[in-house]
Amino acid sequence: MTRPAPGDPRSARTRERLRSALLAECAERPLEEVGVAALVRRAGVGRATFYVHYADLEALAVDACADVVREAVEALHAWRGRPDPVRAPDALAGFFASLAPHAGLYRSLLTPGGGGPLGRVLHRDLREYSLRERTRAGAADAPLVASAVAATFAGVLADWLHGLLEASPAQIADQVWQLLVALHASR
């Protein structure tokens, strides 16, 4: 079976149908209870089509949750000028508030401490962005701080989603923001 070309619009539509179907299935039951048969039926595609695009349900789930990673990275960098050291940008509080509809799915892909398949993607993307920004600013400690920022954010997000940290979305946004500002200022 051949893989579709990356820019193929039919492929993009099929992947979007599969992502939407997965999110709808996970709104009704945990990811561990979702089967490929029900998923492809909901998406209106064949089982073979599913496997042309994804190796398994976890790969689809990570792809379906990729937007949350992009939103997290954007929310963390949604400020200009000198950051307020106490209050998070509104985008960061909005990001935490937006997680509720699919929190169960995120918990299944993001383990406490920031691990799991979604945690790896979040860490990678956030570290790359932070490293690029710190390097552009001429910071000698860019790799160290980029790693610390990525690990701190992924860990706090995961622990909050798993109920290990009790805070409202606005409170956790401010708390993680204060940690990240301190990391940037510590070097």
PDB file of C-alpha atoms in Angstrom:
ATOM      1  CA  MET A   1       0.000   0.000   0.000  1.00  0.00           C
ATOM      2  CA  THR A   2       1.413   3.398  -0.935  1.00  0.00           C
ATOM      3  CA  ARG A   3       1.378   6.390   1.336  1.00  0.00           C
ATOM      4  CA  PRO A   4      -0.448   9.480   0.051  1.00  0.00           C
ATOM      5  CA  ALA A   5       1.609  12.507  -0.921  1.00  0.00           C
ATOM      6  CA  PRO A   6       1.966  14.980   1.992  1.00  0.00           C
ATOM      7  CA  GLY A   7       0.300  17.849   0.112  1.00  0.00           C
ATOM      8  CA  ASP A   8      -2.544  15.765  -1.349  1.00  0.00           C
ATOM      9  CA  PRO A   9      -5.837  17.532  -0.497  1.00  0.00           C
ATOM     10  CA  ARG A  10      -7.742  14.211  -0.444  1.00  0.00           C
ATOM     11  CA  SER A  11      -5.297  12.897   2.109  1.00  0.00           C
ATOM     12  CA  ALA A  12      -5.675  16.051   4.216  1.00  0.00           C
ATOM     13  CA  ARG A  13      -9.477  15.700   4.147  1.00  0.00           C
ATOM     14  CA  THR A  14      -9.299  12.029   5.124  1.00  0.00           C
ATOM     15  CA  ARG A  15      -6.930  12.754   7.994  1.00  0.00           C
ATOM     16  CA  GLU A  16      -9.216  15.546   9.194  1.00  0.00           C
ATOM     17  CA  ARG A  17     -12.224  13.194   9.089  1.00  0.00           C
ATOM     18  CA  LEU A  18     -10.291  10.634  11.120  1.00  0.00           C
ATOM     19  CA  ARG A  19      -9.144  13.263  13.656  1.00  0.00           C
ATOM     20  CA  SER A  20     -12.694  14.607  14.032  1.00  0.00           C
ATOM     21  CA  ALA A  21     -14.091  11.107  14.425  1.00  0.00           C
ATOM     22  CA  LEU A  22     -11.532  10.308  17.104  1.00  0.00           C
ATOM     23  CA  LEU A  23     -12.319  13.473  19.057  1.00  0.00           C
ATOM     24  CA  ALA A  24     -16.037  12.648  18.851  1.00  0.00           C
ATOM     25  CA  GLU A  25     -15.421   9.055  20.001  1.00  0.00           C
ATOM     26  CA  CYS A  26     -13.234  10.253  22.877  1.00  0.00           C
ATOM     27  CA  ALA A  27     -15.957  12.669  23.967  1.00  0.00           C
ATOM     28  CA  GLU A  28     -18.097   9.573  24.590  1.00  0.00           C
ATOM     29  CA  ARG A  29     -15.516   7.109  25.979  1.00  0.00           C
ATOM     30  CA  PRO A  30     -11.842   6.903  26.975  1.00  0.00           C
ATOM     31  CA  LEU A  31      -9.279   6.385  24.204  1.00  0.00           C
ATOM     32  CA  GLU A  32      -8.559   2.896  25.586  1.00  0.00           C
ATOM     33  CA  GLU A  33     -12.151   1.913  24.751  1.00  0.00           C
ATOM     34  CA  VAL A  34     -12.171   3.307  21.201  1.00  0.00           C
ATOM     35  CA  GLY A  35     -11.837   0.727  18.460  1.00  0.00           C
ATOM     36  CA  VAL A  36     -10.666   1.188  14.899  1.00  0.00           C
ATOM     37  CA  ALA A  37     -13.931  -0.304  13.575  1.00  0.00           C
ATOM     38  CA  ALA A  38     -16.126   2.272  15.329  1.00  0.00           C
ATOM     39  CA  LEU A  39     -13.738   5.057  14.430  1.00  0.00           C
ATOM     40  CA  VAL A  40     -13.652   4.330  10.684  1.00  0.00           C
ATOM     41  CA  ARG A  41     -17.420   3.856  10.652  1.00  0.00           C
ATOM     42  CA  ARG A  42     -17.869   7.295  12.216  1.00  0.00           C
ATOM     43  CA  ALA A  43     -15.325   8.836   9.829  1.00  0.00           C
ATOM     44  CA  GLY A  44     -16.932   7.176   6.812  1.00  0.00           C
ATOM     45  CA  VAL A  45     -13.704   5.592   5.605  1.00  0.00           C
ATOM     46  CA  GLY A  46     -12.462   2.034   5.282  1.00  0.00           C
ATOM     47  CA  ARG A  47     -10.219   0.266   7.758  1.00  0.00           C
ATOM     48  CA  ALA A  48      -7.451   0.015   5.142  1.00  0.00           C
ATOM     49  CA  THR A  49      -7.662   3.787   4.618  1.00  0.00           C
ATOM     50  CA  PHE A  50      -7.088   4.291   8.336  1.00  0.00           C
ATOM     51  CA  TYR A  51      -3.885   2.237   8.181  1.00  0.00           C
ATOM     52  CA  VAL A  52      -2.668   4.103   5.099  1.00  0.00           C
ATOM     53  CA  HIS A  53      -2.634   7.248   7.225  1.00  0.00           C
ATOM     54  CA  TYR A  54      -1.847   6.014  10.757  1.00  0.00           C
ATOM     55  CA  ALA A  55       0.049   3.116  12.288  1.00  0.00           C
ATOM     56  CA  ASP A  56      -2.417   2.861  15.182  1.00  0.00           C
ATOM     57  CA  LEU A  57      -4.944   4.766  17.281  1.00  0.00           C
ATOM     58  CA  GLU A  58      -2.232   6.372  19.399  1.00  0.00           C
ATOM     59  CA  ALA A  59      -0.603   7.887  16.302  1.00  0.00           C
ATOM     60  CA  LEU A  60      -3.978   9.296  15.249  1.00  0.00           C
ATOM     61  CA  ALA A  61      -4.626  10.592  18.759  1.00  0.00           C
ATOM     62  CA  VAL A  62      -1.294  12.418  18.893  1.00  0.00           C
ATOM     63  CA  ASP A  63      -2.004  13.909  15.468  1.00  0.00           C
ATOM     64  CA  ALA A  64      -5.510  14.923  16.577  1.00  0.00           C
ATOM     65  CA  CYS A  65      -4.014  16.627  19.640  1.00  0.00           C
ATOM     66  CA  ALA A  66      -1.209  18.372  17.750  1.00  0.00           C
ATOM     67  CA  ASP A  67      -3.222  21.588  17.743  1.00  0.00           C
ATOM     68  CA  VAL A  68      -3.094  21.692  21.539  1.00  0.00           C
ATOM     69  CA  VAL A  69       0.705  21.646  21.324  1.00  0.00           C
ATOM     70  CA  ARG A  70       0.732  24.532  18.845  1.00  0.00           C
ATOM     71  CA  GLU A  71      -1.739  26.439  21.018  1.00  0.00           C
ATOM     72  CA  ALA A  72       0.426  25.897  24.098  1.00  0.00           C
ATOM     73  CA  VAL A  73       3.545  27.166  22.357  1.00  0.00           C
ATOM     74  CA  GLU A  74       1.683  30.192  20.994  1.00  0.00           C
ATOM     75  CA  ALA A  75       0.067  30.945  24.373  1.00  0.00           C
ATOM     76  CA  LEU A  76       3.419  30.885  26.139  1.00  0.00           C
ATOM     77  CA  HIS A  77       4.820  33.363  23.664  1.00  0.00           C
ATOM     78  CA  ALA A  78       1.765  35.626  23.364  1.00  0.00           C
ATOM     79  CA  TRP A  79       3.407  38.667  24.907  1.00  0.00           C
ATOM     80  CA  ARG A  80       5.589  41.465  23.645  1.00  0.00           C
ATOM     81  CA  GLY A  81       7.935  43.748  25.491  1.00  0.00           C
ATOM     82  CA  ARG A  82       8.736  43.053  29.100  1.00  0.00           C
ATOM     83  CA  PRO A  83       6.623  40.238  30.588  1.00  0.00           C
ATOM     84  CA  ASP A  84       4.566  40.766  33.709  1.00  0.00           C
ATOM     85  CA  PRO A  85       6.339  38.480  36.212  1.00  0.00           C
ATOM     86  CA  VAL A  86       3.136  37.663  38.127  1.00  0.00           C
ATOM     87  CA  ARG A  87       0.214  37.576  35.709  1.00  0.00           C
ATOM     88  CA  ALA A  88       0.226  35.245  32.702  1.00  0.00           C
ATOM     89  CA  PRO A  89      -0.754  36.517  29.276  1.00  0.00           C
ATOM     90  CA  ASP A  90      -4.498  36.140  28.678  1.00  0.00           C
ATOM     91  CA  ALA A  91      -3.730  33.627  25.924  1.00  0.00           C
ATOM     92  CA  LEU A  92      -2.132  31.269  28.439  1.00  0.00           C
ATOM     93  CA  ALA A  93      -5.132  31.334  30.782  1.00  0.00           C
ATOM     94  CA  GLY A  94      -7.360  30.844  27.732  1.00  0.00           C
ATOM     95  CA  PHE A  95      -5.262  27.877  26.685  1.00  0.00           C
ATOM     96  CA  PHE A  96      -5.719  26.133  30.054  1.00  0.00           C
ATOM     97  CA  ALA A  97      -9.455  26.887  30.005  1.00  0.00           C
ATOM     98  CA  SER A  98      -9.787  25.403  26.502  1.00  0.00           C
ATOM     99  CA  LEU A  99      -8.545  21.967  27.562  1.00  0.00           C
ATOM    100  CA  ALA A 100     -11.692  20.816  29.387  1.00  0.00           C
ATOM    101  CA  PRO A 101     -13.624  19.308  26.429  1.00  0.00           C
ATOM    102  CA  HIS A 102     -10.882  16.780  25.631  1.00  0.00           C
ATOM    103  CA  ALA A 103      -9.092  16.567  28.984  1.00  0.00           C
ATOM    104  CA  GLY A 104      -9.570  12.789  29.176  1.00  0.00           C
ATOM    105  CA  LEU A 105      -7.861  12.299  25.826  1.00  0.00           C
ATOM    106  CA  TYR A 106      -5.012  14.610  26.805  1.00  0.00           C
ATOM    107  CA  ARG A 107      -4.568  12.703  30.086  1.00  0.00           C
ATOM    108  CA  SER A 108      -4.256   9.427  28.200  1.00  0.00           C
ATOM    109  CA  LEU A 109      -1.492  10.865  25.978  1.00  0.00           C
ATOM    110  CA  LEU A 110       0.270  13.052  28.542  1.00  0.00           C
ATOM    111  CA  THR A 111       1.392  11.174  31.635  1.00  0.00           C
ATOM    112  CA  PRO A 112       2.117  12.807  35.003  1.00  0.00           C
ATOM    113  CA  GLY A 113       5.426  14.610  34.895  1.00  0.00           C
ATOM    114  CA  GLY A 114       5.002  15.487  31.212  1.00  0.00           C
ATOM    115  CA  GLY A 115       5.793  12.149  29.577  1.00  0.00           C
ATOM    116  CA  GLY A 116       3.815  10.108  27.091  1.00  0.00           C
ATOM    117  CA  PRO A 117       3.474  10.601  23.354  1.00  0.00           C
ATOM    118  CA  LEU A 118       1.846  14.032  23.586  1.00  0.00           C
ATOM    119  CA  GLY A 119       4.343  15.115  26.243  1.00  0.00           C
ATOM    120  CA  ARG A 120       7.237  14.249  23.913  1.00  0.00           C
ATOM    121  CA  VAL A 121       5.723  16.330  21.104  1.00  0.00           C
ATOM    122  CA  LEU A 122       4.995  19.231  23.461  1.00  0.00           C
ATOM    123  CA  HIS A 123       8.518  19.126  24.917  1.00  0.00           C
ATOM    124  CA  ARG A 124      10.138  18.956  21.470  1.00  0.00           C
ATOM    125  CA  ASP A 125       8.125  21.813  19.968  1.00  0.00           C
ATOM    126  CA  LEU A 126       8.348  24.079  23.005  1.00  0.00           C
ATOM    127  CA  ARG A 127      12.085  23.465  23.360  1.00  0.00           C
ATOM    128  CA  GLU A 128      12.678  24.240  19.669  1.00  0.00           C
ATOM    129  CA  TYR A 129      10.722  27.485  19.905  1.00  0.00           C
ATOM    130  CA  SER A 130      12.380  28.567  23.155  1.00  0.00           C
ATOM    131  CA  LEU A 131      15.837  27.672  21.853  1.00  0.00           C
ATOM    132  CA  ARG A 132      15.251  29.686  18.685  1.00  0.00           C
ATOM    133  CA  GLU A 133      14.031  32.718  20.643  1.00  0.00           C
ATOM    134  CA  ARG A 134      16.840  32.613  23.225  1.00  0.00           C
ATOM    135  CA  THR A 135      19.476  32.111  20.535  1.00  0.00           C
ATOM    136  CA  ARG A 136      18.047  35.046  18.579  1.00  0.00           C
ATOM    137  CA  ALA A 137      18.321  37.149  21.763  1.00  0.00           C
ATOM    138  CA  GLY A 138      21.978  36.130  22.151  1.00  0.00           C
ATOM    139  CA  ALA A 139      21.536  34.187  25.401  1.00  0.00           C
ATOM    140  CA  ALA A 140      24.558  31.999  26.093  1.00  0.00           C
ATOM    141  CA  ASP A 141      22.446  29.602  28.147  1.00  0.00           C
ATOM    142  CA  ALA A 142      19.858  29.073  25.400  1.00  0.00           C
ATOM    143  CA  PRO A 143      19.948  25.239  25.311  1.00  0.00           C
ATOM    144  CA  LEU A 144      19.750  24.886  29.101  1.00  0.00           C
ATOM    145  CA  VAL A 145      16.892  27.330  29.601  1.00  0.00           C
ATOM    146  CA  ALA A 146      14.995  25.990  26.551  1.00  0.00           C
ATOM    147  CA  SER A 147      15.139  22.482  28.026  1.00  0.00           C
ATOM    148  CA  ALA A 148      14.078  23.720  31.466  1.00  0.00           C
ATOM    149  CA  VAL A 149      11.171  25.734  30.067  1.00  0.00           C
ATOM    150  CA  ALA A 150       9.905  22.793  27.991  1.00  0.00           C
ATOM    151  CA  ALA A 151      10.202  20.301  30.858  1.00  0.00           C
ATOM    152  CA  THR A 152       8.619  22.654  33.398  1.00  0.00           C
ATOM    153  CA  PHE A 153       5.634  23.517  31.225  1.00  0.00           C
ATOM    154  CA  ALA A 154       4.986  19.943  30.069  1.00  0.00           C
ATOM    155  CA  GLY A 155       5.277  18.652  33.646  1.00  0.00           C
ATOM    156  CA  VAL A 156       2.995  21.257  35.188  1.00  0.00           C
ATOM    157  CA  LEU A 157       0.413  20.879  32.411  1.00  0.00           C
ATOM    158  CA  ALA A 158       0.362  17.093  32.783  1.00  0.00           C
ATOM    159  CA  ASP A 159       0.195  17.163  36.575  1.00  0.00           C
ATOM    160  CA  TRP A 160      -2.637  19.715  36.463  1.00  0.00           C
ATOM    161  CA  LEU A 161      -4.592  17.629  33.933  1.00  0.00           C
ATOM    162  CA  HIS A 162      -4.137  14.552  36.157  1.00  0.00           C
ATOM    163  CA  GLY A 163      -5.401  16.431  39.233  1.00  0.00           C
ATOM    164  CA  LEU A 164      -2.062  16.479  41.019  1.00  0.00           C
ATOM    165  CA  LEU A 165      -2.206  20.284  41.129  1.00  0.00           C
ATOM    166  CA  GLU A 166      -5.423  21.936  42.229  1.00  0.00           C
ATOM    167  CA  ALA A 167      -5.976  25.276  40.555  1.00  0.00           C
ATOM    168  CA  SER A 168      -8.379  26.968  38.197  1.00  0.00           C
ATOM    169  CA  PRO A 169      -7.186  27.522  34.623  1.00  0.00           C
ATOM    170  CA  ALA A 170      -6.346  31.156  35.445  1.00  0.00           C
ATOM    171  CA  GLN A 171      -4.495  30.195  38.627  1.00  0.00           C
ATOM    172  CA  ILE A 172      -2.396  27.474  36.989  1.00  0.00           C
ATOM    173  CA  ALA A 173      -1.604  29.817  34.108  1.00  0.00           C
ATOM    174  CA  ASP A 174      -0.269  32.427  36.542  1.00  0.00           C
ATOM    175  CA  GLN A 175       1.647  29.818  38.543  1.00  0.00           C
ATOM    176  CA  VAL A 176       3.382  28.199  35.585  1.00  0.00           C
ATOM    177  CA  TRP A 177       4.033  31.642  34.110  1.00  0.00           C
ATOM    178  CA  GLN A 178       5.829  32.723  37.290  1.00  0.00           C
ATOM    179  CA  LEU A 179       8.000  29.604  37.121  1.00  0.00           C
ATOM    180  CA  LEU A 180       8.888  30.219  33.495  1.00  0.00           C
ATOM    181  CA  VAL A 181       9.693  33.893  34.053  1.00  0.00           C
ATOM    182  CA  ALA A 182      11.959  32.868  36.950  1.00  0.00           C
ATOM    183  CA  LEU A 183      13.728  30.331  34.723  1.00  0.00           C
ATOM    184  CA  HIS A 184      14.405  33.011  32.130  1.00  0.00           C
ATOM    185  CA  ALA A 185      15.639  35.467  34.763  1.00  0.00           C
ATOM    186  CA  SER A 186      17.808  32.980  36.663  1.00  0.00           C
ATOM    187  CA  ARG A 187      20.608  32.926  34.138  1.00  0.00           C
TER     188      ARG A 187
END
